């Protein structure tokens, strides 16, 4: 990947400063030719992308919500991590760090009553970014902003019409980041993600752990169509967008085959049973089937198109459907692992 030329004389000195400190330097910093990514929200997607970029020579830092996770990400993964509480967002120190990065990925969901926790302090954010190094903003949103299309295909030109409070907050955050980027001359893109899955977070893992389904999982089970995307394909789409010059501002990041949750879990059960015969107990199968029922009138029915992502970003999906993605997860597992 071609590295961007970074100008200016202010940079954060990774690995040589106390946490939450910024070192201001004169002259040309030794890492001046490196891309520097700040990931606000080092969750499932953020950690996979961070490791991928680090392996390619990027300097990567970001935020998390607990001291335990911070210590783990720093000691085991080598990232520079800063604590950030989205429910009580004090962004002063965070903004000082963000402005000295070339790229920003926002992966923190909006909070009821607050909205996007970083944009909540928009005036302070604008002041902090003035004259900084930031060249690119990526905001991770959700296909929930489309609302209900009655099962029809929707693309990025389909008018958003969220039917849930979460979807409405997502749409407001999208608009906020796009307006901020446009007004400051910073390239800004929104990525509307389908249901995210990958190793450790998939139908295969749920079946192996035989845990109770969450409310959101039960609700997804009612739908005829759910758009999904493997975490590896999210990361390759994000990297492609960074390297591609495009005037587009919104991309759907989903696989080729929206499918009902029941179908996905049936396929996952077959994979687990073939590789580890007898692992699935009859009681757990009954528990799964009892919650996968049809419910007339459930909102959110849509099939999300990824044509723009593939055509304009040149993305060739590693996992075009849940079948490929789940098979890959099973293939990487030596034996079933039960969470402690």
GROMACS .gro file of C-alpha atoms in nm:
model
  340
    1UNK     CA    1   0.000   0.000   0.000
    2UNK     CA    2   0.136   0.342  -0.092
    3UNK     CA    3   0.201   0.554   0.213
    4UNK     CA    4   0.068   0.906   0.224
    5UNK     CA    5   0.306   1.199   0.260
    6UNK     CA    6   0.226   1.375   0.585
    7UNK     CA    7   0.307   1.741   0.627
    8UNK     CA    8   0.333   1.955   0.939
    9UNK     CA    9   0.554   1.953   1.243
   10UNK     CA   10   0.324   1.823   1.519
   11UNK     CA   11   0.286   1.452   1.584
   12UNK     CA   12   0.216   1.210   1.863
   13UNK     CA   13   0.519   1.017   1.973
   14UNK     CA   14   0.397   0.658   1.999
   15UNK     CA   15   0.547   0.449   2.272
   16UNK     CA   16   0.746   0.731   2.433
   17UNK     CA   17   0.482   0.939   2.606
   18UNK     CA   18   0.260   0.892   2.910
   19UNK     CA   19  -0.096   0.797   2.825
   20UNK     CA   20  -0.315   1.096   2.727
   21UNK     CA   21  -0.003   1.307   2.656
   22UNK     CA   22   0.090   1.478   2.332
   23UNK     CA   23   0.449   1.556   2.248
   24UNK     CA   24   0.496   1.852   2.019
   25UNK     CA   25   0.808   1.834   1.810
   26UNK     CA   26   0.993   2.066   1.579
   27UNK     CA   27   1.146   1.952   1.255
   28UNK     CA   28   1.046   1.629   1.086
   29UNK     CA   29   0.939   1.343   1.316
   30UNK     CA   30   1.099   1.007   1.249
   31UNK     CA   31   0.757   0.855   1.164
   32UNK     CA   32   0.646   1.142   0.941
   33UNK     CA   33   0.599   0.919   0.637
   34UNK     CA   34   0.373   0.671   0.818
   35UNK     CA   35  -0.003   0.648   0.805
   36UNK     CA   36  -0.153   0.686   1.149
   37UNK     CA   37  -0.498   0.545   1.225
   38UNK     CA   38  -0.704   0.633   1.531
   39UNK     CA   39  -0.992   0.392   1.597
   40UNK     CA   40  -1.262   0.533   1.822
   41UNK     CA   41  -1.409   0.213   1.959
   42UNK     CA   42  -1.171  -0.084   1.955
   43UNK     CA   43  -1.441  -0.348   1.942
   44UNK     CA   44  -1.474  -0.654   1.721
   45UNK     CA   45  -1.423  -0.476   1.387
   46UNK     CA   46  -1.178  -0.220   1.525
   47UNK     CA   47  -0.940  -0.481   1.662
   48UNK     CA   48  -0.932  -0.686   1.341
   49UNK     CA   49  -0.869  -0.376   1.130
   50UNK     CA   50  -0.609  -0.244   1.374
   51UNK     CA   51  -0.406  -0.565   1.359
   52UNK     CA   52  -0.432  -0.576   0.981
   53UNK     CA   53  -0.309  -0.216   0.945
   54UNK     CA   54  -0.034  -0.266   1.200
   55UNK     CA   55   0.092  -0.565   1.002
   56UNK     CA   56   0.114  -0.333   0.700
   57UNK     CA   57   0.325  -0.076   0.883
   58UNK     CA   58   0.060   0.162   1.008
   59UNK     CA   59   0.079   0.322   1.351
   60UNK     CA   60  -0.253   0.242   1.521
   61UNK     CA   61  -0.411   0.367   1.842
   62UNK     CA   62  -0.767   0.392   1.969
   63UNK     CA   63  -1.013   0.388   2.255
   64UNK     CA   64  -1.181   0.128   2.472
   65UNK     CA   65  -1.410   0.143   2.773
   66UNK     CA   66  -1.231  -0.053   3.047
   67UNK     CA   67  -0.890  -0.064   3.211
   68UNK     CA   68  -0.879  -0.442   3.176
   69UNK     CA   69  -0.933  -0.429   2.800
   70UNK     CA   70  -0.690  -0.137   2.769
   71UNK     CA   71  -0.414  -0.337   2.940
   72UNK     CA   72  -0.479  -0.640   2.722
   73UNK     CA   73  -0.474  -0.445   2.395
   74UNK     CA   74  -0.154  -0.266   2.495
   75UNK     CA   75   0.040  -0.558   2.639
   76UNK     CA   76  -0.075  -0.836   2.407
   77UNK     CA   77  -0.136  -0.644   2.085
   78UNK     CA   78   0.098  -0.347   2.114
   79UNK     CA   79  -0.158  -0.072   2.048
   80UNK     CA   80  -0.172   0.269   2.216
   81UNK     CA   81  -0.509   0.270   2.392
   82UNK     CA   82  -0.702   0.545   2.572
   83UNK     CA   83  -1.007   0.511   2.791
   84UNK     CA   84  -1.329   0.670   2.666
   85UNK     CA   85  -1.675   0.649   2.822
   86UNK     CA   86  -1.944   0.712   2.560
   87UNK     CA   87  -2.205   0.769   2.830
   88UNK     CA   88  -2.001   1.050   2.987
   89UNK     CA   89  -1.798   1.175   2.693
   90UNK     CA   90  -1.508   1.396   2.798
   91UNK     CA   91  -1.324   1.429   2.469
   92UNK     CA   92  -1.060   1.688   2.558
   93UNK     CA   93  -0.760   1.454   2.575
   94UNK     CA   94  -0.901   1.230   2.300
   95UNK     CA   95  -0.926   1.519   2.055
   96UNK     CA   96  -0.565   1.619   2.115
   97UNK     CA   97  -0.464   1.269   2.013
   98UNK     CA   98  -0.700   1.235   1.714
   99UNK     CA   99  -0.581   1.551   1.541
  100UNK     CA  100  -0.228   1.418   1.502
  101UNK     CA  101  -0.344   1.111   1.310
  102UNK     CA  102  -0.394   1.091   0.935
  103UNK     CA  103  -0.704   0.868   0.952
  104UNK     CA  104  -0.997   0.833   1.191
  105UNK     CA  105  -1.235   0.538   1.213
  106UNK     CA  106  -1.544   0.596   1.427
  107UNK     CA  107  -1.684   0.266   1.553
  108UNK     CA  108  -1.870   0.386   1.863
  109UNK     CA  109  -2.249   0.356   1.837
  110UNK     CA  110  -2.462   0.659   1.925
  111UNK     CA  111  -2.600   0.682   2.277
  112UNK     CA  112  -2.964   0.770   2.360
  113UNK     CA  113  -2.983   1.122   2.496
  114UNK     CA  114  -2.631   1.200   2.373
  115UNK     CA  115  -2.614   1.094   2.010
  116UNK     CA  116  -2.269   1.037   1.870
  117UNK     CA  117  -2.045   1.082   2.176
  118UNK     CA  118  -1.761   1.247   1.985
  119UNK     CA  119  -1.982   1.475   1.776
  120UNK     CA  120  -2.160   1.566   2.101
  121UNK     CA  121  -1.869   1.808   2.145
  122UNK     CA  122  -1.868   1.920   1.781
  123UNK     CA  123  -1.746   2.275   1.836
  124UNK     CA  124  -1.451   2.151   2.040
  125UNK     CA  125  -1.387   1.882   1.779
  126UNK     CA  126  -1.375   2.136   1.497
  127UNK     CA  127  -1.132   2.355   1.687
  128UNK     CA  128  -0.908   2.061   1.768
  129UNK     CA  129  -0.893   1.936   1.410
  130UNK     CA  130  -0.806   2.276   1.263
  131UNK     CA  131  -0.452   2.259   1.136
  132UNK     CA  132  -0.417   1.895   1.234
  133UNK     CA  133  -0.305   1.601   1.021
  134UNK     CA  134  -0.643   1.434   0.969
  135UNK     CA  135  -0.712   1.353   0.604
  136UNK     CA  136  -0.982   1.085   0.617
  137UNK     CA  137  -1.281   1.000   0.836
  138UNK     CA  138  -1.464   0.666   0.818
  139UNK     CA  139  -1.789   0.624   1.009
  140UNK     CA  140  -1.929   0.275   1.069
  141UNK     CA  141  -2.307   0.287   1.051
  142UNK     CA  142  -2.576   0.024   1.003
  143UNK     CA  143  -2.823  -0.088   0.737
  144UNK     CA  144  -3.092  -0.020   1.000
  145UNK     CA  145  -3.110   0.336   0.862
  146UNK     CA  146  -3.306   0.205   0.562
  147UNK     CA  147  -3.600   0.088   0.770
  148UNK     CA  148  -3.854  -0.139   0.601
  149UNK     CA  149  -3.874  -0.182   0.223
  150UNK     CA  150  -4.110  -0.479   0.234
  151UNK     CA  151  -3.828  -0.715   0.140
  152UNK     CA  152  -3.730  -0.522  -0.174
  153UNK     CA  153  -3.367  -0.457  -0.264
  154UNK     CA  154  -3.227  -0.126  -0.144
  155UNK     CA  155  -2.907   0.053  -0.245
  156UNK     CA  156  -2.735   0.369  -0.124
  157UNK     CA  157  -2.979   0.588  -0.319
  158UNK     CA  158  -3.279   0.444  -0.136
  159UNK     CA  159  -3.417   0.714   0.098
  160UNK     CA  160  -3.334   0.624   0.460
  161UNK     CA  161  -3.642   0.576   0.676
  162UNK     CA  162  -3.536   0.416   1.004
  163UNK     CA  163  -3.817   0.258   1.204
  164UNK     CA  164  -3.627   0.224   1.532
  165UNK     CA  165  -3.470   0.473   1.771
  166UNK     CA  166  -3.133   0.309   1.712
  167UNK     CA  167  -3.170   0.357   1.337
  168UNK     CA  168  -3.267   0.721   1.379
  169UNK     CA  169  -2.964   0.786   1.599
  170UNK     CA  170  -2.742   0.617   1.341
  171UNK     CA  171  -2.879   0.833   1.061
  172UNK     CA  172  -2.826   1.151   1.263
  173UNK     CA  173  -2.466   1.048   1.334
  174UNK     CA  174  -2.407   0.978   0.965
  175UNK     CA  175  -2.528   1.325   0.870
  176UNK     CA  176  -2.322   1.484   1.145
  177UNK     CA  177  -1.995   1.325   1.035
  178UNK     CA  178  -2.058   1.391   0.666
  179UNK     CA  179  -2.136   1.757   0.733
  180UNK     CA  180  -1.829   1.794   0.953
  181UNK     CA  181  -1.598   1.641   0.693
  182UNK     CA  182  -1.741   1.845   0.407
  183UNK     CA  183  -1.716   2.174   0.595
  184UNK     CA  184  -1.354   2.104   0.697
  185UNK     CA  185  -1.235   1.964   0.366
  186UNK     CA  186  -1.170   1.618   0.512
  187UNK     CA  187  -1.260   1.315   0.301
  188UNK     CA  188  -1.545   1.144   0.488
  189UNK     CA  189  -1.724   0.819   0.411
  190UNK     CA  190  -2.008   0.631   0.578
  191UNK     CA  191  -2.019   0.252   0.573
  192UNK     CA  192  -2.355   0.088   0.637
  193UNK     CA  193  -2.278  -0.255   0.774
  194UNK     CA  194  -2.500  -0.560   0.778
  195UNK     CA  195  -2.497  -0.808   1.066
  196UNK     CA  196  -2.131  -0.855   1.158
  197UNK     CA  197  -1.988  -1.200   1.217
  198UNK     CA  198  -1.649  -1.369   1.227
  199UNK     CA  199  -1.437  -1.604   1.438
  200UNK     CA  200  -1.566  -1.600   1.794
  201UNK     CA  201  -1.884  -1.419   1.693
  202UNK     CA  202  -2.101  -1.630   1.465
  203UNK     CA  203  -2.384  -1.881   1.448
  204UNK     CA  204  -2.123  -2.156   1.483
  205UNK     CA  205  -1.996  -2.007   1.810
  206UNK     CA  206  -2.349  -1.963   1.947
  207UNK     CA  207  -2.434  -2.326   1.876
  208UNK     CA  208  -2.110  -2.459   2.025
  209UNK     CA  209  -2.152  -2.252   2.342
  210UNK     CA  210  -2.521  -2.349   2.357
  211UNK     CA  211  -2.603  -2.022   2.527
  212UNK     CA  212  -2.938  -1.854   2.556
  213UNK     CA  213  -3.031  -1.620   2.272
  214UNK     CA  214  -3.039  -1.248   2.335
  215UNK     CA  215  -3.350  -1.039   2.263
  216UNK     CA  216  -3.191  -0.892   1.949
  217UNK     CA  217  -3.102  -1.241   1.825
  218UNK     CA  218  -3.460  -1.358   1.876
  219UNK     CA  219  -3.594  -1.057   1.689
  220UNK     CA  220  -3.362  -1.122   1.394
  221UNK     CA  221  -3.495  -1.475   1.386
  222UNK     CA  222  -3.837  -1.346   1.285
  223UNK     CA  223  -3.717  -1.182   0.966
  224UNK     CA  224  -3.725  -1.326   0.617
  225UNK     CA  225  -3.408  -1.139   0.521
  226UNK     CA  226  -3.104  -1.034   0.719
  227UNK     CA  227  -2.800  -0.887   0.547
  228UNK     CA  228  -2.467  -1.001   0.689
  229UNK     CA  229  -2.099  -0.939   0.636
  230UNK     CA  230  -1.784  -1.115   0.752
  231UNK     CA  231  -1.542  -0.900   0.951
  232UNK     CA  232  -1.265  -0.975   0.702
  233UNK     CA  233  -1.472  -0.827   0.420
  234UNK     CA  234  -1.548  -0.517   0.626
  235UNK     CA  235  -1.175  -0.462   0.672
  236UNK     CA  236  -1.089  -0.507   0.306
  237UNK     CA  237  -1.366  -0.264   0.208
  238UNK     CA  238  -1.235  -0.004   0.454
  239UNK     CA  239  -0.880  -0.039   0.325
  240UNK     CA  240  -1.001  -0.021  -0.036
  241UNK     CA  241  -1.188   0.302   0.037
  242UNK     CA  242  -0.875   0.460   0.183
  243UNK     CA  243  -0.679   0.377  -0.131
  244UNK     CA  244  -0.954   0.470  -0.379
  245UNK     CA  245  -1.037   0.820  -0.494
  246UNK     CA  246  -1.416   0.844  -0.495
  247UNK     CA  247  -1.670   1.123  -0.465
  248UNK     CA  248  -1.921   0.880  -0.316
  249UNK     CA  249  -1.994   0.930   0.051
  250UNK     CA  250  -2.197   0.622   0.145
  251UNK     CA  251  -2.132   0.251   0.089
  252UNK     CA  252  -2.326  -0.059   0.188
  253UNK     CA  253  -2.093  -0.327   0.324
  254UNK     CA  254  -2.284  -0.656   0.306
  255UNK     CA  255  -2.245  -0.995   0.139
  256UNK     CA  256  -2.433  -1.117  -0.168
  257UNK     CA  257  -2.699  -1.326   0.001
  258UNK     CA  258  -2.945  -1.189   0.258
  259UNK     CA  259  -3.098  -1.485   0.437
  260UNK     CA  260  -3.322  -1.569   0.733
  261UNK     CA  261  -3.152  -1.646   1.061
  262UNK     CA  262  -3.315  -1.988   1.080
  263UNK     CA  263  -3.151  -2.088   0.753
  264UNK     CA  264  -2.811  -1.967   0.871
  265UNK     CA  265  -2.835  -2.156   1.201
  266UNK     CA  266  -2.948  -2.474   1.028
  267UNK     CA  267  -2.638  -2.458   0.808
  268UNK     CA  268  -2.417  -2.385   1.110
  269UNK     CA  269  -2.564  -2.681   1.301
  270UNK     CA  270  -2.487  -2.909   1.006
  271UNK     CA  271  -2.125  -2.788   0.996
  272UNK     CA  272  -2.078  -2.843   1.369
  273UNK     CA  273  -2.239  -3.188   1.361
  274UNK     CA  274  -2.025  -3.299   1.066
  275UNK     CA  275  -1.698  -3.192   1.227
  276UNK     CA  276  -1.785  -3.289   1.587
  277UNK     CA  277  -2.056  -3.559   1.576
  278UNK     CA  278  -2.271  -3.569   1.885
  279UNK     CA  279  -2.168  -3.228   2.013
  280UNK     CA  280  -2.511  -3.073   1.966
  281UNK     CA  281  -2.750  -3.189   2.233
  282UNK     CA  282  -3.117  -3.243   2.158
  283UNK     CA  283  -3.218  -3.000   2.432
  284UNK     CA  284  -3.020  -2.717   2.276
  285UNK     CA  285  -3.172  -2.785   1.934
  286UNK     CA  286  -3.520  -2.760   2.084
  287UNK     CA  287  -3.423  -2.434   2.255
  288UNK     CA  288  -3.308  -2.287   1.923
  289UNK     CA  289  -3.614  -2.396   1.727
  290UNK     CA  290  -3.856  -2.270   1.991
  291UNK     CA  291  -3.753  -1.909   1.938
  292UNK     CA  292  -3.727  -1.912   1.557
  293UNK     CA  293  -4.086  -1.833   1.465
  294UNK     CA  294  -4.262  -1.619   1.209
  295UNK     CA  295  -4.421  -1.294   1.316
  296UNK     CA  296  -4.634  -1.101   1.072
  297UNK     CA  297  -4.569  -0.732   1.033
  298UNK     CA  298  -4.218  -0.721   1.180
  299UNK     CA  299  -4.045  -0.406   1.056
  300UNK     CA  300  -3.702  -0.386   0.900
  301UNK     CA  301  -3.755  -0.622   0.606
  302UNK     CA  302  -3.512  -0.541   0.325
  303UNK     CA  303  -3.241  -0.687   0.106
  304UNK     CA  304  -2.934  -0.464   0.088
  305UNK     CA  305  -2.733  -0.432  -0.233
  306UNK     CA  306  -2.352  -0.424  -0.232
  307UNK     CA  307  -2.313  -0.338  -0.602
  308UNK     CA  308  -2.154   0.002  -0.538
  309UNK     CA  309  -1.895  -0.144  -0.303
  310UNK     CA  310  -1.788  -0.405  -0.555
  311UNK     CA  311  -1.792  -0.175  -0.858
  312UNK     CA  312  -1.637   0.142  -0.716
  313UNK     CA  313  -1.410   0.006  -0.444
  314UNK     CA  314  -1.312  -0.302  -0.640
  315UNK     CA  315  -1.393  -0.532  -0.349
  316UNK     CA  316  -1.406  -0.904  -0.424
  317UNK     CA  317  -1.574  -1.063  -0.127
  318UNK     CA  318  -1.377  -1.330   0.056
  319UNK     CA  319  -1.709  -1.464   0.182
  320UNK     CA  320  -1.993  -1.387  -0.063
  321UNK     CA  321  -2.244  -1.572   0.157
  322UNK     CA  322  -2.282  -1.699   0.511
  323UNK     CA  323  -2.194  -2.049   0.383
  324UNK     CA  324  -1.839  -1.953   0.293
  325UNK     CA  325  -1.796  -1.746   0.608
  326UNK     CA  326  -1.921  -2.015   0.848
  327UNK     CA  327  -1.724  -2.287   0.673
  328UNK     CA  328  -1.409  -2.079   0.715
  329UNK     CA  329  -1.477  -2.039   1.088
  330UNK     CA  330  -1.527  -2.413   1.137
  331UNK     CA  331  -1.215  -2.492   0.936
  332UNK     CA  332  -1.006  -2.272   1.168
  333UNK     CA  333  -1.128  -2.448   1.483
  334UNK     CA  334  -0.943  -2.753   1.611
  335UNK     CA  335  -1.209  -2.840   1.865
  336UNK     CA  336  -1.521  -2.679   2.014
  337UNK     CA  337  -1.442  -2.413   2.268
  338UNK     CA  338  -1.678  -2.337   2.553
  339UNK     CA  339  -1.669  -1.990   2.701
  340UNK     CA  340  -1.579  -1.989   3.069
   0.00000   0.00000   0.00000
